[in-house]
Amino acid sequence: MARHQKTFTVGWLYPDLMNIYGDRGNILTLLKRAEWRDYEARLIELGRGTTKGMDEVDIFFFGGGQDREQALVYEDLIEHKQPPLERAVAAGAQILAVCGGYQLLGHYYQTGEGERFPGIGMIDVRTEAGKRRFIGDVIVDADLADITPPTLVGFENHSGRTFLGPEAKPLGRVRTGFGNNGEDHTEGCLQGGVLGTYLHGSLLPKNPHLADHLIRAALRRRAITDLAALDDSTEIAAHENILARARR
Ligand code: GLN
C-alpha cells in the first residue's frame, strides 16, 4: 500500500523482546506527536520472522534488551530484517535505536563471557561488554543543529562499551554519565538515517525536541520541512528538572 501523504508509520522492531527501561514511551511519543500534527499515526510491530509493511515505515524503533534477548533476535535481524531495513533507510526512513538495539546495528556485540553476536553493520560501531555496568542518569550536549535545548537527558544501564569507527559520528558528548564507553566522553552515534543512543528512560518523552528532529528527518522525503509547534512546557519542565538535579 503506497505511503499516504497524511499517514505517519512507526515500525517497532521486536516489541516482545527488545523493550526495557520504559522504551515503549518512545513509540507513544512518536505516534502522539505525529497525531497532534494531524497525521494518521500507525504502528507496525515487527517481531521475529516478519517483515510485512517495512517499506511503508517512516521511523523504525529498536529498543534495548539484556544479553539473553539480544541472543534471541540477532539471527532474525540478519536473515530477515537487514535487507528491507537497508532499503527503507536508503529511501529516507529513519531508525532510533537504544542500547541493545543500537549495539546490534553495529558490527557486533560481545558479551562479558566473550560470546559475540554479529550485528548488521549498518553503523560503523563495535561493542564489547566490560566487567562493570554503567548505570545512572545521563546528560548529553548533542551535536544536532535543529534541536532546542541542545541537551538530551536520560538513563543508562549497560555493560557494553561502544567504540565508533570513522564512518560514524557521535550523537554528542556526555556532561553527566558514562555514554558510549566511559572513556572518550562520546554518547551515541549518527550515521545515515540511524540515530543510536544509550539513553533509556524513556528517551523521547523528556526530549520532545529530539522526537521532532526524527519526525522532521523522516518527512524530508515528502518535502515537508515544518512541523506545527506544540505546547511542550510539561516535557521541557521534566527535562530541566533532570538538568537542575545534576547541578545540585
Ligand atoms: N545487553 C546489553 C548491555 O548490557 C544492552 C543492555 C540494554 O539494552 N540496556 O550492554
GROMACS .gro file of C-alpha atoms and ligand atoms in nm:
model
  258
    1MET     CA    1   0.000   0.000   0.000
    2ALA     CA    2   0.155   0.333  -0.107
    3ARG     CA    3   0.252   0.574   0.168
    4HIS     CA    4  -0.036   0.827   0.202
    5GLN     CA    5   0.070   1.191   0.244
    6LYS     CA    6  -0.120   1.216   0.577
    7THR     CA    7  -0.018   0.888   0.736
    8PHE     CA    8   0.285   0.851   0.958
    9THR     CA    9   0.407   0.498   1.027
   10VAL     CA   10   0.627   0.377   1.312
   11GLY     CA   11   0.784   0.031   1.286
   12TRP     CA   12   0.866  -0.135   1.619
   13LEU     CA   13   1.140  -0.398   1.593
   14TYR     CA   14   1.098  -0.691   1.838
   15PRO     CA   15   0.846  -0.525   2.074
   16ASP     CA   16   0.818  -0.852   2.270
   17LEU     CA   17   1.193  -0.893   2.332
   18MET     CA   18   1.373  -0.558   2.294
   19ASN     CA   19   1.178  -0.330   2.521
   20ILE     CA   20   1.323  -0.234   2.862
   21TYR     CA   21   1.351   0.067   3.094
   22GLY     CA   22   1.040   0.232   2.951
   23ASP     CA   23   1.142   0.209   2.585
   24ARG     CA   24   0.772   0.181   2.493
   25GLY     CA   25   0.740   0.551   2.580
   26ASN     CA   26   0.934   0.633   2.262
   27ILE     CA   27   0.669   0.466   2.049
   28LEU     CA   28   0.387   0.653   2.223
   29THR     CA   29   0.570   0.985   2.185
   30LEU     CA   30   0.635   0.943   1.811
   31LEU     CA   31   0.276   0.836   1.741
   32LYS     CA   32   0.123   1.114   1.952
   33ARG     CA   33   0.342   1.392   1.813
   34ALA     CA   34   0.255   1.283   1.457
   35GLU     CA   35  -0.116   1.266   1.551
   36TRP     CA   36  -0.102   1.615   1.706
   37ARG     CA   37   0.009   1.733   1.361
   38ASP     CA   38  -0.295   1.569   1.204
   39TYR     CA   39  -0.119   1.264   1.064
   40GLU     CA   40  -0.294   0.932   1.082
   41ALA     CA   41  -0.035   0.765   1.305
   42ARG     CA   42   0.010   0.391   1.255
   43LEU     CA   43   0.221   0.133   1.439
   44ILE     CA   44   0.358  -0.180   1.272
   45GLU     CA   45   0.500  -0.441   1.511
   46LEU     CA   46   0.792  -0.632   1.357
   47GLY     CA   47   0.861  -0.941   1.564
   48ARG     CA   48   1.082  -1.232   1.462
   49GLY     CA   49   1.008  -1.379   1.121
   50THR     CA   50   0.801  -1.091   0.986
   51THR     CA   51   0.891  -0.803   0.760
   52LYS     CA   52   0.537  -0.715   0.643
   53GLY     CA   53   0.491  -0.342   0.585
   54MET     CA   54   0.855  -0.243   0.640
   55ASP     CA   55   0.857  -0.043   0.313
   56GLU     CA   56   0.582   0.183   0.450
   57VAL     CA   57   0.765   0.277   0.771
   58ASP     CA   58   0.881   0.635   0.836
   59ILE     CA   59   1.063   0.571   1.164
   60PHE     CA   60   1.184   0.236   1.298
   61PHE     CA   61   1.235   0.195   1.673
   62PHE     CA   62   1.476  -0.070   1.806
   63GLY     CA   63   1.479  -0.083   2.185
   64GLY     CA   64   1.714  -0.226   2.444
   65GLY     CA   65   1.743  -0.579   2.577
   66GLN     CA   66   1.960  -0.790   2.804
   67ASP     CA   67   2.217  -1.027   2.650
   68ARG     CA   68   1.958  -1.305   2.660
   69GLU     CA   69   1.713  -1.114   2.444
   70GLN     CA   70   1.984  -0.996   2.204
   71ALA     CA   71   2.083  -1.364   2.158
   72LEU     CA   72   1.721  -1.435   2.057
   73VAL     CA   73   1.695  -1.162   1.791
   74TYR     CA   74   2.033  -1.116   1.617
   75GLU     CA   75   1.990  -1.403   1.370
   76ASP     CA   76   1.643  -1.284   1.266
   77LEU     CA   77   1.781  -0.931   1.228
   78ILE     CA   78   2.048  -1.055   0.985
   79GLU     CA   79   1.835  -1.308   0.795
   80HIS     CA   80   1.501  -1.126   0.769
   81LYS     CA   81   1.520  -0.760   0.868
   82GLN     CA   82   1.851  -0.638   0.726
   83PRO     CA   83   1.760  -0.621   0.354
   84PRO     CA   84   1.422  -0.439   0.394
   85LEU     CA   85   1.570  -0.216   0.668
   86GLU     CA   86   1.857  -0.108   0.443
   87ARG     CA   87   1.615  -0.046   0.155
   88ALA     CA   88   1.383   0.159   0.376
   89VAL     CA   89   1.665   0.374   0.517
   90ALA     CA   90   1.813   0.423   0.168
   91ALA     CA   91   1.465   0.553   0.072
   92GLY     CA   92   1.465   0.806   0.359
   93ALA     CA   93   1.322   0.621   0.661
   94GLN     CA   94   1.490   0.685   0.997
   95ILE     CA   95   1.594   0.449   1.279
   96LEU     CA   96   1.604   0.531   1.650
   97ALA     CA   97   1.800   0.255   1.826
   98VAL     CA   98   1.854   0.238   2.201
   99CYS     CA   99   2.124   0.042   2.386
  100GLY     CA  100   2.095  -0.329   2.290
  101GLY     CA  101   1.926  -0.232   1.961
  102TYR     CA  102   2.197   0.030   1.896
  103GLN     CA  103   2.466  -0.234   1.958
  104LEU     CA  104   2.315  -0.485   1.708
  105LEU     CA  105   2.300  -0.226   1.427
  106GLY     CA  106   2.680  -0.211   1.455
  107HIS     CA  107   2.939  -0.472   1.354
  108TYR     CA  108   2.896  -0.690   1.669
  109TYR     CA  109   2.814  -0.706   2.039
  110GLN     CA  110   3.043  -0.921   2.256
  111THR     CA  111   2.912  -1.030   2.596
  112GLY     CA  112   3.108  -1.035   2.920
  113GLU     CA  113   3.152  -1.409   2.867
  114GLY     CA  114   3.316  -1.346   2.531
  115GLU     CA  115   3.023  -1.463   2.315
  116ARG     CA  116   2.998  -1.249   2.003
  117PHE     CA  117   2.661  -1.164   1.843
  118PRO     CA  118   2.719  -1.035   1.488
  119GLY     CA  119   2.534  -0.716   1.404
  120ILE     CA  120   2.424  -0.590   1.061
  121GLY     CA  121   2.698  -0.328   1.025
  122MET     CA  122   2.455  -0.051   0.937
  123ILE     CA  123   2.657   0.178   1.162
  124ASP     CA  124   3.035   0.176   1.200
  125VAL     CA  125   3.050   0.083   1.570
  126ARG     CA  126   3.161  -0.220   1.770
  127THR     CA  127   3.068  -0.308   2.127
  128GLU     CA  128   3.235  -0.525   2.389
  129ALA     CA  129   3.097  -0.575   2.739
  130GLY     CA  130   3.312  -0.471   3.031
  131LYS     CA  131   3.310  -0.606   3.388
  132ARG     CA  132   3.128  -0.309   3.541
  133ARG     CA  133   2.777  -0.199   3.435
  134PHE     CA  134   2.730   0.169   3.351
  135ILE     CA  135   2.413   0.273   3.539
  136GLY     CA  136   2.262   0.615   3.613
  137ASP     CA  137   2.132   0.947   3.481
  138VAL     CA  138   2.292   1.086   3.165
  139ILE     CA  139   2.307   1.440   3.026
  140VAL     CA  140   2.436   1.486   2.671
  141ASP     CA  141   2.539   1.801   2.484
  142ALA     CA  142   2.407   1.695   2.145
  143ASP     CA  143   2.562   1.764   1.802
  144LEU     CA  144   2.226   1.827   1.634
  145ALA     CA  145   2.176   2.167   1.473
  146ASP     CA  146   1.797   2.171   1.477
  147ILE     CA  147   1.717   2.099   1.843
  148THR     CA  148   1.644   2.338   2.132
  149PRO     CA  149   1.750   2.293   2.410
  150PRO     CA  150   2.084   2.150   2.286
  151THR     CA  151   2.082   1.889   2.566
  152LEU     CA  152   1.939   1.536   2.590
  153VAL     CA  153   1.860   1.364   2.920
  154GLY     CA  154   1.802   1.000   3.001
  155PHE     CA  155   1.904   0.692   3.196
  156GLU     CA  156   2.166   0.432   3.109
  157ASN     CA  157   2.216   0.070   3.219
  158HIS     CA  158   2.461  -0.129   3.009
  159SER     CA  159   2.778  -0.340   3.026
  160GLY     CA  160   2.866  -0.277   2.662
  161ARG     CA  161   3.141  -0.030   2.568
  162THR     CA  162   3.083   0.104   2.221
  163PHE     CA  163   3.360   0.246   2.004
  164LEU     CA  164   3.289   0.446   1.689
  165GLY     CA  165   3.473   0.386   1.361
  166PRO     CA  166   3.547   0.663   1.105
  167GLU     CA  167   3.206   0.639   0.932
  168ALA     CA  168   3.007   0.710   1.248
  169LYS     CA  169   2.994   1.038   1.438
  170PRO     CA  170   2.884   1.079   1.799
  171LEU     CA  171   2.532   1.199   1.882
  172GLY     CA  172   2.704   1.420   2.139
  173ARG     CA  173   2.929   1.444   2.445
  174VAL     CA  174   2.835   1.336   2.794
  175ARG     CA  175   2.811   1.609   3.056
  176THR     CA  176   2.695   1.351   3.317
  177GLY     CA  177   2.718   0.972   3.286
  178PHE     CA  178   2.934   0.716   3.100
  179GLY     CA  179   2.788   0.722   2.749
  180ASN     CA  180   2.937   0.500   2.478
  181ASN     CA  181   3.235   0.363   2.670
  182GLY     CA  182   3.318   0.566   2.981
  183GLU     CA  183   3.647   0.676   2.819
  184ASP     CA  184   3.608   0.914   2.522
  185HIS     CA  185   3.309   1.111   2.662
  186THR     CA  186   3.103   1.047   2.350
  187GLU     CA  187   2.744   0.933   2.353
  188GLY     CA  188   2.550   0.759   2.082
  189CYS     CA  189   2.602   0.764   1.710
  190LEU     CA  190   2.476   0.938   1.396
  191GLN     CA  191   2.524   0.771   1.056
  192GLY     CA  192   2.292   0.797   0.753
  193GLY     CA  193   1.935   0.764   0.877
  194VAL     CA  194   2.039   0.593   1.201
  195LEU     CA  195   2.044   0.759   1.544
  196GLY     CA  196   2.185   0.528   1.812
  197THR     CA  197   2.199   0.605   2.184
  198TYR     CA  198   2.237   0.450   2.530
  199LEU     CA  199   1.958   0.673   2.666
  200HIS     CA  200   1.661   0.488   2.812
  201GLY     CA  201   1.415   0.643   3.049
  202SER     CA  202   1.222   0.652   2.820
  203LEU     CA  203   1.415   0.896   2.599
  204LEU     CA  204   1.164   1.088   2.390
  205PRO     CA  205   0.901   1.198   2.649
  206LYS     CA  206   1.166   1.409   2.826
  207ASN     CA  207   1.329   1.511   2.493
  208PRO     CA  208   1.038   1.619   2.268
  209HIS     CA  209   1.283   1.825   2.060
  210LEU     CA  210   1.461   1.501   1.964
  211ALA     CA  211   1.130   1.337   1.871
  212ASP     CA  212   1.058   1.629   1.637
  213HIS     CA  213   1.410   1.608   1.494
  214LEU     CA  214   1.338   1.244   1.399
  215ILE     CA  215   0.989   1.319   1.261
  216ARG     CA  216   1.124   1.609   1.053
  217ALA     CA  217   1.404   1.389   0.918
  218ALA     CA  218   1.151   1.120   0.821
  219LEU     CA  219   0.925   1.374   0.646
  220ARG     CA  220   1.211   1.527   0.447
  221ARG     CA  221   1.148   1.287   0.154
  222ARG     CA  222   0.796   1.429   0.129
  223ALA     CA  223   0.948   1.779   0.101
  224ILE     CA  224   0.782   1.863   0.436
  225THR     CA  225   1.020   2.068   0.649
  226ASP     CA  226   0.791   2.235   0.901
  227LEU     CA  227   0.613   2.084   1.199
  228ALA     CA  228   0.346   2.279   1.382
  229ALA     CA  229   0.470   2.390   1.724
  230LEU     CA  230   0.327   2.204   2.025
  231ASP     CA  231   0.299   2.311   2.389
  232ASP     CA  232   0.594   2.115   2.536
  233SER     CA  233   0.602   2.301   2.867
  234THR     CA  234   0.545   1.985   3.074
  235GLU     CA  235   0.804   1.784   2.882
  236ILE     CA  236   1.063   2.061   2.898
  237ALA     CA  237   0.998   2.111   3.270
  238ALA     CA  238   1.082   1.740   3.320
  239HIS     CA  239   1.394   1.790   3.110
  240GLU     CA  240   1.501   2.097   3.306
  241ASN     CA  241   1.439   1.911   3.630
  242ILE     CA  242   1.700   1.649   3.533
  243LEU     CA  243   1.948   1.926   3.440
  244ALA     CA  244   1.886   2.103   3.773
  245ARG     CA  245   1.923   1.778   3.968
  246ALA     CA  246   2.264   1.721   3.809
  247ARG     CA  247   2.375   2.073   3.908
  248ARG     CA  248   2.299   2.012   4.280
  249GLN     N1  249   2.285  -0.625   2.692
  249GLN     C1  250   2.345  -0.501   2.655
  249GLN     C2  251   2.446  -0.450   2.756
  249GLN     O1  252   2.446  -0.493   2.862
  249GLN     C3  253   2.236  -0.394   2.633
  249GLN     C4  254   2.165  -0.360   2.760
  249GLN     C5  255   2.044  -0.268   2.735
  249GLN     O2  256   1.981  -0.267   2.629
  249GLN     N2  257   2.008  -0.190   2.835
  249GLN     O3  258   2.522  -0.364   2.728
   0.00000   0.00000   0.00000
